[in-house]
């Protein structure tokens, strides 16, 4: 990221943010994928419309209760956390400058955004807030980067439609699949170990779904074993001794 004078890029005389970026076209509109350092994210995206009615906003109200969990995920895994891209709309001056070696039609280059522009997160405001909180605890994470997909702002209705489209087809993975794939969580690893090693469970556990069809040869779900084990441990999933295993 760099800060530059806008005279050459945007001809406004103000200043810009500059990011390495890739240019693409989707549904006839240009968009840009930029690599943004984490320490610029809180400054780039500012929440200031939560007091407005839902019909004149283009994003959901921030659910503060979600933030600590995401923040802890970052600070507990500083070498192993993973975030998908943020998606944002830019209401203001924005210009893509392709790399000179690639010509005017080049897809790689620099994206310049006026500091006077209003940037709205269409998808990812909880990640953005968690990043801000994590940086207060571990400022050294500021040099890490997250990809941001930038679109030009086409007004409130378009921004609301983008939010609806981005969330309409999102499908949360089943609880069973979440347990199966979570190698970082000791309790999830323990449950998968039970399913694989206990004789009565072996080859009888549905590992992906949370329900069992009539024609299935499975008798139990991985999520069911997890819930039953929680009751046996009195919901204390943090302390599993070798003896308990």
PDB file of C-alpha atoms in Angstrom:
ATOM      1  CA  UNK A   1       0.000   0.000   0.000  1.00  0.00           C
ATOM      2  CA  UNK A   2       1.178   3.526  -0.711  1.00  0.00           C
ATOM      3  CA  UNK A   3      -0.185   7.050  -0.412  1.00  0.00           C
ATOM      4  CA  UNK A   4       0.293   9.282  -3.497  1.00  0.00           C
ATOM      5  CA  UNK A   5      -0.717  12.666  -4.857  1.00  0.00           C
ATOM      6  CA  UNK A   6      -3.812  12.383  -7.021  1.00  0.00           C
ATOM      7  CA  UNK A   7      -2.750  14.943  -9.620  1.00  0.00           C
ATOM      8  CA  UNK A   8      -1.391  12.319 -12.009  1.00  0.00           C
ATOM      9  CA  UNK A   9      -3.757   9.421 -11.241  1.00  0.00           C
ATOM     10  CA  UNK A  10      -7.147  11.003 -10.610  1.00  0.00           C
ATOM     11  CA  UNK A  11      -6.591  14.674 -11.398  1.00  0.00           C
ATOM     12  CA  UNK A  12      -8.311  15.879  -8.240  1.00  0.00           C
ATOM     13  CA  UNK A  13      -5.381  17.292  -6.296  1.00  0.00           C
ATOM     14  CA  UNK A  14      -6.153  15.152  -3.250  1.00  0.00           C
ATOM     15  CA  UNK A  15      -4.441  11.975  -2.047  1.00  0.00           C
ATOM     16  CA  UNK A  16      -5.026   8.324  -2.794  1.00  0.00           C
ATOM     17  CA  UNK A  17      -4.528   4.860  -1.492  1.00  0.00           C
ATOM     18  CA  UNK A  18      -2.534   2.718  -3.916  1.00  0.00           C
ATOM     19  CA  UNK A  19      -2.706  -1.083  -4.014  1.00  0.00           C
ATOM     20  CA  UNK A  20      -1.257  -3.837  -6.168  1.00  0.00           C
ATOM     21  CA  UNK A  21      -4.294  -5.223  -7.968  1.00  0.00           C
ATOM     22  CA  UNK A  22      -5.734  -7.449 -10.681  1.00  0.00           C
ATOM     23  CA  UNK A  23      -8.427  -6.168 -13.040  1.00  0.00           C
ATOM     24  CA  UNK A  24     -11.327  -8.312 -14.188  1.00  0.00           C
ATOM     25  CA  UNK A  25     -14.767  -8.052 -15.777  1.00  0.00           C
ATOM     26  CA  UNK A  26     -17.923  -9.578 -14.323  1.00  0.00           C
ATOM     27  CA  UNK A  27     -21.411  -9.064 -15.769  1.00  0.00           C
ATOM     28  CA  UNK A  28     -20.015  -6.331 -17.998  1.00  0.00           C
ATOM     29  CA  UNK A  29     -18.544  -4.327 -15.121  1.00  0.00           C
ATOM     30  CA  UNK A  30     -14.900  -3.904 -14.211  1.00  0.00           C
ATOM     31  CA  UNK A  31     -13.815  -4.945 -10.740  1.00  0.00           C
ATOM     32  CA  UNK A  32     -10.465  -5.165  -9.003  1.00  0.00           C
ATOM     33  CA  UNK A  33      -8.867  -7.569  -6.544  1.00  0.00           C
ATOM     34  CA  UNK A  34      -6.315  -5.776  -4.376  1.00  0.00           C
ATOM     35  CA  UNK A  35      -3.897  -6.916  -1.690  1.00  0.00           C
ATOM     36  CA  UNK A  36      -4.470  -4.685   1.358  1.00  0.00           C
ATOM     37  CA  UNK A  37      -2.306  -4.692   4.510  1.00  0.00           C
ATOM     38  CA  UNK A  38      -4.355  -5.447   7.611  1.00  0.00           C
ATOM     39  CA  UNK A  39      -3.274  -2.231   9.309  1.00  0.00           C
ATOM     40  CA  UNK A  40      -5.047  -0.148   6.657  1.00  0.00           C
ATOM     41  CA  UNK A  41      -8.363  -2.044   6.833  1.00  0.00           C
ATOM     42  CA  UNK A  42      -9.822  -0.183   9.879  1.00  0.00           C
ATOM     43  CA  UNK A  43      -8.951   3.178   8.268  1.00  0.00           C
ATOM     44  CA  UNK A  44     -10.212   2.185   4.844  1.00  0.00           C
ATOM     45  CA  UNK A  45     -13.636   0.991   5.991  1.00  0.00           C
ATOM     46  CA  UNK A  46     -15.433   3.053   8.635  1.00  0.00           C
ATOM     47  CA  UNK A  47     -18.864   2.165  10.044  1.00  0.00           C
ATOM     48  CA  UNK A  48     -21.051   5.234  10.384  1.00  0.00           C
ATOM     49  CA  UNK A  49     -24.596   4.303   9.343  1.00  0.00           C
ATOM     50  CA  UNK A  50     -25.752   1.822  12.004  1.00  0.00           C
ATOM     51  CA  UNK A  51     -28.265   4.321  13.371  1.00  0.00           C
ATOM     52  CA  UNK A  52     -29.996   4.497   9.992  1.00  0.00           C
ATOM     53  CA  UNK A  53     -33.134   2.447   9.208  1.00  0.00           C
ATOM     54  CA  UNK A  54     -32.499  -0.821   7.343  1.00  0.00           C
ATOM     55  CA  UNK A  55     -34.159   0.427   4.150  1.00  0.00           C
ATOM     56  CA  UNK A  56     -31.561   3.163   3.656  1.00  0.00           C
ATOM     57  CA  UNK A  57     -28.565   1.043   4.624  1.00  0.00           C
ATOM     58  CA  UNK A  58     -26.691  -1.396   2.377  1.00  0.00           C
ATOM     59  CA  UNK A  59     -25.334  -3.728   5.059  1.00  0.00           C
ATOM     60  CA  UNK A  60     -26.574  -5.516   8.144  1.00  0.00           C
ATOM     61  CA  UNK A  61     -26.138  -4.144  11.647  1.00  0.00           C
ATOM     62  CA  UNK A  62     -22.883  -5.351  13.155  1.00  0.00           C
ATOM     63  CA  UNK A  63     -23.459  -8.168  15.638  1.00  0.00           C
ATOM     64  CA  UNK A  64     -20.935  -7.335  18.338  1.00  0.00           C
ATOM     65  CA  UNK A  65     -21.272 -10.769  19.969  1.00  0.00           C
ATOM     66  CA  UNK A  66     -19.608 -12.371  16.928  1.00  0.00           C
ATOM     67  CA  UNK A  67     -16.483 -10.231  17.086  1.00  0.00           C
ATOM     68  CA  UNK A  68     -14.616 -11.767  20.093  1.00  0.00           C
ATOM     69  CA  UNK A  69     -14.759 -15.271  18.601  1.00  0.00           C
ATOM     70  CA  UNK A  70     -13.283 -14.133  15.279  1.00  0.00           C
ATOM     71  CA  UNK A  71     -10.722 -11.952  17.064  1.00  0.00           C
ATOM     72  CA  UNK A  72      -9.598 -14.863  19.251  1.00  0.00           C
ATOM     73  CA  UNK A  73      -9.313 -17.037  16.154  1.00  0.00           C
ATOM     74  CA  UNK A  74      -6.817 -14.562  14.693  1.00  0.00           C
ATOM     75  CA  UNK A  75      -4.677 -13.988  17.785  1.00  0.00           C
ATOM     76  CA  UNK A  76      -4.642 -17.676  18.738  1.00  0.00           C
ATOM     77  CA  UNK A  77      -3.500 -18.682  15.248  1.00  0.00           C
ATOM     78  CA  UNK A  78      -1.214 -15.866  14.052  1.00  0.00           C
ATOM     79  CA  UNK A  79       0.696 -18.253  11.772  1.00  0.00           C
ATOM     80  CA  UNK A  80      -2.274 -20.299  10.646  1.00  0.00           C
ATOM     81  CA  UNK A  81      -5.408 -18.133  10.268  1.00  0.00           C
ATOM     82  CA  UNK A  82      -7.266 -17.808   6.974  1.00  0.00           C
ATOM     83  CA  UNK A  83      -9.750 -15.246   5.639  1.00  0.00           C
ATOM     84  CA  UNK A  84     -11.641 -15.072   2.368  1.00  0.00           C
ATOM     85  CA  UNK A  85     -11.804 -11.769   0.485  1.00  0.00           C
ATOM     86  CA  UNK A  86     -13.728  -8.739   1.642  1.00  0.00           C
ATOM     87  CA  UNK A  87     -16.096  -7.278  -0.967  1.00  0.00           C
ATOM     88  CA  UNK A  88     -16.498  -3.511  -1.132  1.00  0.00           C
ATOM     89  CA  UNK A  89     -18.084  -0.713  -3.165  1.00  0.00           C
ATOM     90  CA  UNK A  90     -16.234   2.545  -3.840  1.00  0.00           C
ATOM     91  CA  UNK A  91     -18.334   5.713  -3.954  1.00  0.00           C
ATOM     92  CA  UNK A  92     -15.785   8.170  -5.316  1.00  0.00           C
ATOM     93  CA  UNK A  93     -12.727   8.448  -7.536  1.00  0.00           C
ATOM     94  CA  UNK A  94     -11.020   5.189  -8.441  1.00  0.00           C
ATOM     95  CA  UNK A  95      -8.564   4.393 -11.228  1.00  0.00           C
ATOM     96  CA  UNK A  96      -6.650   1.306 -12.327  1.00  0.00           C
ATOM     97  CA  UNK A  97      -3.205   1.814 -13.845  1.00  0.00           C
ATOM     98  CA  UNK A  98      -1.971  -1.308 -15.686  1.00  0.00           C
ATOM     99  CA  UNK A  99       1.659  -2.279 -15.506  1.00  0.00           C
ATOM    100  CA  UNK A 100       3.544  -0.421 -18.298  1.00  0.00           C
ATOM    101  CA  UNK A 101       4.976  -3.671 -19.606  1.00  0.00           C
ATOM    102  CA  UNK A 102       1.453  -5.038 -20.204  1.00  0.00           C
ATOM    103  CA  UNK A 103      -0.073  -2.102 -22.074  1.00  0.00           C
ATOM    104  CA  UNK A 104      -3.428  -0.389 -21.514  1.00  0.00           C
ATOM    105  CA  UNK A 105      -5.313  -3.701 -21.631  1.00  0.00           C
ATOM    106  CA  UNK A 106      -3.122  -5.295 -18.974  1.00  0.00           C
ATOM    107  CA  UNK A 107      -4.826  -7.040 -16.082  1.00  0.00           C
ATOM    108  CA  UNK A 108      -2.047  -6.488 -13.519  1.00  0.00           C
ATOM    109  CA  UNK A 109      -1.225  -3.076 -12.112  1.00  0.00           C
ATOM    110  CA  UNK A 110      -2.001  -0.535  -9.394  1.00  0.00           C
ATOM    111  CA  UNK A 111      -5.412   0.506  -8.141  1.00  0.00           C
ATOM    112  CA  UNK A 112      -5.705   4.080  -6.868  1.00  0.00           C
ATOM    113  CA  UNK A 113      -8.632   5.138  -4.675  1.00  0.00           C
ATOM    114  CA  UNK A 114      -9.226   8.697  -3.518  1.00  0.00           C
ATOM    115  CA  UNK A 115      -9.046   9.148   0.244  1.00  0.00           C
ATOM    116  CA  UNK A 116     -12.198  11.248  -0.115  1.00  0.00           C
ATOM    117  CA  UNK A 117     -14.140   8.235  -1.387  1.00  0.00           C
ATOM    118  CA  UNK A 118     -16.700   6.454   0.758  1.00  0.00           C
ATOM    119  CA  UNK A 119     -16.011   2.722   0.910  1.00  0.00           C
ATOM    120  CA  UNK A 120     -18.760   0.312   1.879  1.00  0.00           C
ATOM    121  CA  UNK A 121     -18.199  -3.328   2.802  1.00  0.00           C
ATOM    122  CA  UNK A 122     -20.821  -5.442   1.035  1.00  0.00           C
ATOM    123  CA  UNK A 123     -19.483  -8.658   2.532  1.00  0.00           C
ATOM    124  CA  UNK A 124     -17.094  -9.046   5.466  1.00  0.00           C
ATOM    125  CA  UNK A 125     -17.838  -6.322   8.019  1.00  0.00           C
ATOM    126  CA  UNK A 126     -17.471  -8.761  10.936  1.00  0.00           C
ATOM    127  CA  UNK A 127     -14.053  -9.837   9.648  1.00  0.00           C
ATOM    128  CA  UNK A 128     -13.094  -6.184   9.304  1.00  0.00           C
ATOM    129  CA  UNK A 129     -14.070  -5.411  12.911  1.00  0.00           C
ATOM    130  CA  UNK A 130     -12.294  -8.521  14.221  1.00  0.00           C
ATOM    131  CA  UNK A 131      -9.140  -7.492  12.339  1.00  0.00           C
ATOM    132  CA  UNK A 132      -9.319  -4.079  14.013  1.00  0.00           C
ATOM    133  CA  UNK A 133      -9.617  -5.650  17.474  1.00  0.00           C
ATOM    134  CA  UNK A 134      -6.856  -8.194  16.795  1.00  0.00           C
ATOM    135  CA  UNK A 135      -4.458  -5.425  15.741  1.00  0.00           C
ATOM    136  CA  UNK A 136      -4.943  -3.742  19.125  1.00  0.00           C
ATOM    137  CA  UNK A 137      -3.605  -6.909  20.767  1.00  0.00           C
ATOM    138  CA  UNK A 138      -1.065  -7.964  18.131  1.00  0.00           C
ATOM    139  CA  UNK A 139      -0.087  -4.895  16.069  1.00  0.00           C
ATOM    140  CA  UNK A 140       2.635  -6.934  14.360  1.00  0.00           C
ATOM    141  CA  UNK A 141      -0.128  -8.572  12.303  1.00  0.00           C
ATOM    142  CA  UNK A 142      -0.541  -5.264  10.496  1.00  0.00           C
ATOM    143  CA  UNK A 143       1.931  -6.285   7.804  1.00  0.00           C
ATOM    144  CA  UNK A 144      -0.190  -9.297   6.857  1.00  0.00           C
ATOM    145  CA  UNK A 145      -2.546  -8.778   3.920  1.00  0.00           C
ATOM    146  CA  UNK A 146      -6.115  -9.617   2.983  1.00  0.00           C
ATOM    147  CA  UNK A 147      -7.574  -9.543  -0.512  1.00  0.00           C
ATOM    148  CA  UNK A 148     -10.358  -7.047  -1.151  1.00  0.00           C
ATOM    149  CA  UNK A 149     -12.656  -7.124  -4.187  1.00  0.00           C
ATOM    150  CA  UNK A 150     -13.528  -3.541  -5.194  1.00  0.00           C
ATOM    151  CA  UNK A 151     -16.536  -2.562  -7.320  1.00  0.00           C
ATOM    152  CA  UNK A 152     -17.577   0.914  -8.362  1.00  0.00           C
ATOM    153  CA  UNK A 153     -20.557   2.149  -6.333  1.00  0.00           C
ATOM    154  CA  UNK A 154     -23.739   2.410  -8.433  1.00  0.00           C
ATOM    155  CA  UNK A 155     -26.032   3.744  -5.730  1.00  0.00           C
ATOM    156  CA  UNK A 156     -27.942   2.443  -2.712  1.00  0.00           C
ATOM    157  CA  UNK A 157     -30.200   0.004  -4.586  1.00  0.00           C
ATOM    158  CA  UNK A 158     -27.241  -1.614  -6.340  1.00  0.00           C
ATOM    159  CA  UNK A 159     -25.298  -1.909  -3.075  1.00  0.00           C
ATOM    160  CA  UNK A 160     -28.312  -3.473  -1.360  1.00  0.00           C
ATOM    161  CA  UNK A 161     -28.682  -5.907  -4.263  1.00  0.00           C
ATOM    162  CA  UNK A 162     -25.000  -6.836  -4.010  1.00  0.00           C
ATOM    163  CA  UNK A 163     -25.471  -7.624  -0.318  1.00  0.00           C
ATOM    164  CA  UNK A 164     -28.530  -9.756  -1.098  1.00  0.00           C
ATOM    165  CA  UNK A 165     -26.806 -11.617  -3.941  1.00  0.00           C
ATOM    166  CA  UNK A 166     -23.630 -12.300  -1.957  1.00  0.00           C
ATOM    167  CA  UNK A 167     -25.585 -13.783   0.941  1.00  0.00           C
ATOM    168  CA  UNK A 168     -28.461 -15.446  -0.919  1.00  0.00           C
ATOM    169  CA  UNK A 169     -26.529 -18.501  -2.054  1.00  0.00           C
ATOM    170  CA  UNK A 170     -24.216 -18.881   0.948  1.00  0.00           C
ATOM    171  CA  UNK A 171     -24.621 -22.360   2.446  1.00  0.00           C
ATOM    172  CA  UNK A 172     -23.243 -23.071   5.890  1.00  0.00           C
ATOM    173  CA  UNK A 173     -21.501 -26.475   6.111  1.00  0.00           C
ATOM    174  CA  UNK A 174     -23.148 -29.117   8.270  1.00  0.00           C
ATOM    175  CA  UNK A 175     -22.058 -29.515  11.874  1.00  0.00           C
ATOM    176  CA  UNK A 176     -20.728 -32.994  11.094  1.00  0.00           C
ATOM    177  CA  UNK A 177     -18.545 -31.734   8.244  1.00  0.00           C
ATOM    178  CA  UNK A 178     -17.281 -28.885  10.408  1.00  0.00           C
ATOM    179  CA  UNK A 179     -16.167 -31.385  13.051  1.00  0.00           C
ATOM    180  CA  UNK A 180     -14.570 -33.701  10.481  1.00  0.00           C
ATOM    181  CA  UNK A 181     -12.471 -30.960   8.872  1.00  0.00           C
ATOM    182  CA  UNK A 182     -11.485 -28.996  12.001  1.00  0.00           C
ATOM    183  CA  UNK A 183      -8.019 -30.388  12.723  1.00  0.00           C
ATOM    184  CA  UNK A 184      -7.132 -27.407  14.925  1.00  0.00           C
ATOM    185  CA  UNK A 185      -9.818 -28.052  17.552  1.00  0.00           C
ATOM    186  CA  UNK A 186      -8.839 -30.763  20.043  1.00  0.00           C
ATOM    187  CA  UNK A 187     -12.431 -31.745  20.780  1.00  0.00           C
ATOM    188  CA  UNK A 188     -13.323 -32.171  17.104  1.00  0.00           C
ATOM    189  CA  UNK A 189     -10.203 -34.280  16.578  1.00  0.00           C
ATOM    190  CA  UNK A 190     -11.192 -36.382  19.590  1.00  0.00           C
ATOM    191  CA  UNK A 191     -14.706 -36.999  18.199  1.00  0.00           C
ATOM    192  CA  UNK A 192     -13.344 -38.086  14.805  1.00  0.00           C
ATOM    193  CA  UNK A 193     -10.936 -40.409  16.614  1.00  0.00           C
ATOM    194  CA  UNK A 194     -13.864 -41.947  18.496  1.00  0.00           C
ATOM    195  CA  UNK A 195     -15.776 -42.520  15.262  1.00  0.00           C
ATOM    196  CA  UNK A 196     -12.787 -44.210  13.637  1.00  0.00           C
ATOM    197  CA  UNK A 197     -11.457 -46.276  16.532  1.00  0.00           C
ATOM    198  CA  UNK A 198     -14.415 -47.393  18.666  1.00  0.00           C
ATOM    199  CA  UNK A 199     -15.500 -50.780  17.329  1.00  0.00           C
ATOM    200  CA  UNK A 200     -19.255 -50.160  17.524  1.00  0.00           C
ATOM    201  CA  UNK A 201     -18.865 -46.864  15.619  1.00  0.00           C
ATOM    202  CA  UNK A 202     -16.521 -48.041  12.880  1.00  0.00           C
ATOM    203  CA  UNK A 203     -18.124 -47.764   9.390  1.00  0.00           C
ATOM    204  CA  UNK A 204     -21.462 -46.925  11.010  1.00  0.00           C
ATOM    205  CA  UNK A 205     -21.093 -43.151  11.361  1.00  0.00           C
ATOM    206  CA  UNK A 206     -22.393 -40.579   8.873  1.00  0.00           C
ATOM    207  CA  UNK A 207     -19.452 -38.173   8.646  1.00  0.00           C
ATOM    208  CA  UNK A 208     -20.953 -35.438   6.471  1.00  0.00           C
ATOM    209  CA  UNK A 209     -24.676 -35.063   7.073  1.00  0.00           C
ATOM    210  CA  UNK A 210     -26.544 -34.332  10.298  1.00  0.00           C
ATOM    211  CA  UNK A 211     -29.422 -36.626   9.368  1.00  0.00           C
ATOM    212  CA  UNK A 212     -29.547 -40.229   8.185  1.00  0.00           C
ATOM    213  CA  UNK A 213     -31.643 -41.242   5.182  1.00  0.00           C
ATOM    214  CA  UNK A 214     -33.890 -44.308   5.205  1.00  0.00           C
ATOM    215  CA  UNK A 215     -31.601 -46.177   2.816  1.00  0.00           C
ATOM    216  CA  UNK A 216     -28.366 -45.354   4.618  1.00  0.00           C
ATOM    217  CA  UNK A 217     -26.268 -48.095   6.186  1.00  0.00           C
ATOM    218  CA  UNK A 218     -25.133 -45.646   8.875  1.00  0.00           C
ATOM    219  CA  UNK A 219     -26.622 -45.640  12.378  1.00  0.00           C
ATOM    220  CA  UNK A 220     -25.151 -42.471  13.900  1.00  0.00           C
ATOM    221  CA  UNK A 221     -24.047 -39.018  12.802  1.00  0.00           C
ATOM    222  CA  UNK A 222     -20.739 -37.440  13.751  1.00  0.00           C
ATOM    223  CA  UNK A 223     -22.610 -34.438  15.146  1.00  0.00           C
ATOM    224  CA  UNK A 224     -24.767 -36.791  17.231  1.00  0.00           C
ATOM    225  CA  UNK A 225     -21.699 -38.419  18.771  1.00  0.00           C
ATOM    226  CA  UNK A 226     -20.335 -34.954  19.479  1.00  0.00           C
ATOM    227  CA  UNK A 227     -23.479 -33.807  21.288  1.00  0.00           C
ATOM    228  CA  UNK A 228     -23.752 -37.029  23.325  1.00  0.00           C
ATOM    229  CA  UNK A 229     -20.096 -36.786  24.342  1.00  0.00           C
ATOM    230  CA  UNK A 230     -20.597 -33.173  25.444  1.00  0.00           C
ATOM    231  CA  UNK A 231     -23.308 -34.345  27.828  1.00  0.00           C
ATOM    232  CA  UNK A 232     -21.011 -37.047  29.208  1.00  0.00           C
ATOM    233  CA  UNK A 233     -18.312 -34.435  29.773  1.00  0.00           C
ATOM    234  CA  UNK A 234     -20.843 -32.002  31.279  1.00  0.00           C
ATOM    235  CA  UNK A 235     -20.219 -29.662  28.319  1.00  0.00           C
ATOM    236  CA  UNK A 236     -16.553 -29.259  29.286  1.00  0.00           C
ATOM    237  CA  UNK A 237     -14.979 -29.853  25.881  1.00  0.00           C
ATOM    238  CA  UNK A 238     -11.809 -27.911  26.673  1.00  0.00           C
ATOM    239  CA  UNK A 239     -10.289 -30.426  29.072  1.00  0.00           C
ATOM    240  CA  UNK A 240     -10.001 -33.935  27.621  1.00  0.00           C
ATOM    241  CA  UNK A 241      -7.375 -35.998  29.370  1.00  0.00           C
ATOM    242  CA  UNK A 242      -5.746 -39.102  27.914  1.00  0.00           C
ATOM    243  CA  UNK A 243      -7.589 -41.109  30.559  1.00  0.00           C
ATOM    244  CA  UNK A 244     -10.937 -39.722  29.397  1.00  0.00           C
ATOM    245  CA  UNK A 245     -10.042 -40.550  25.786  1.00  0.00           C
TER     246      UNK A 245
END
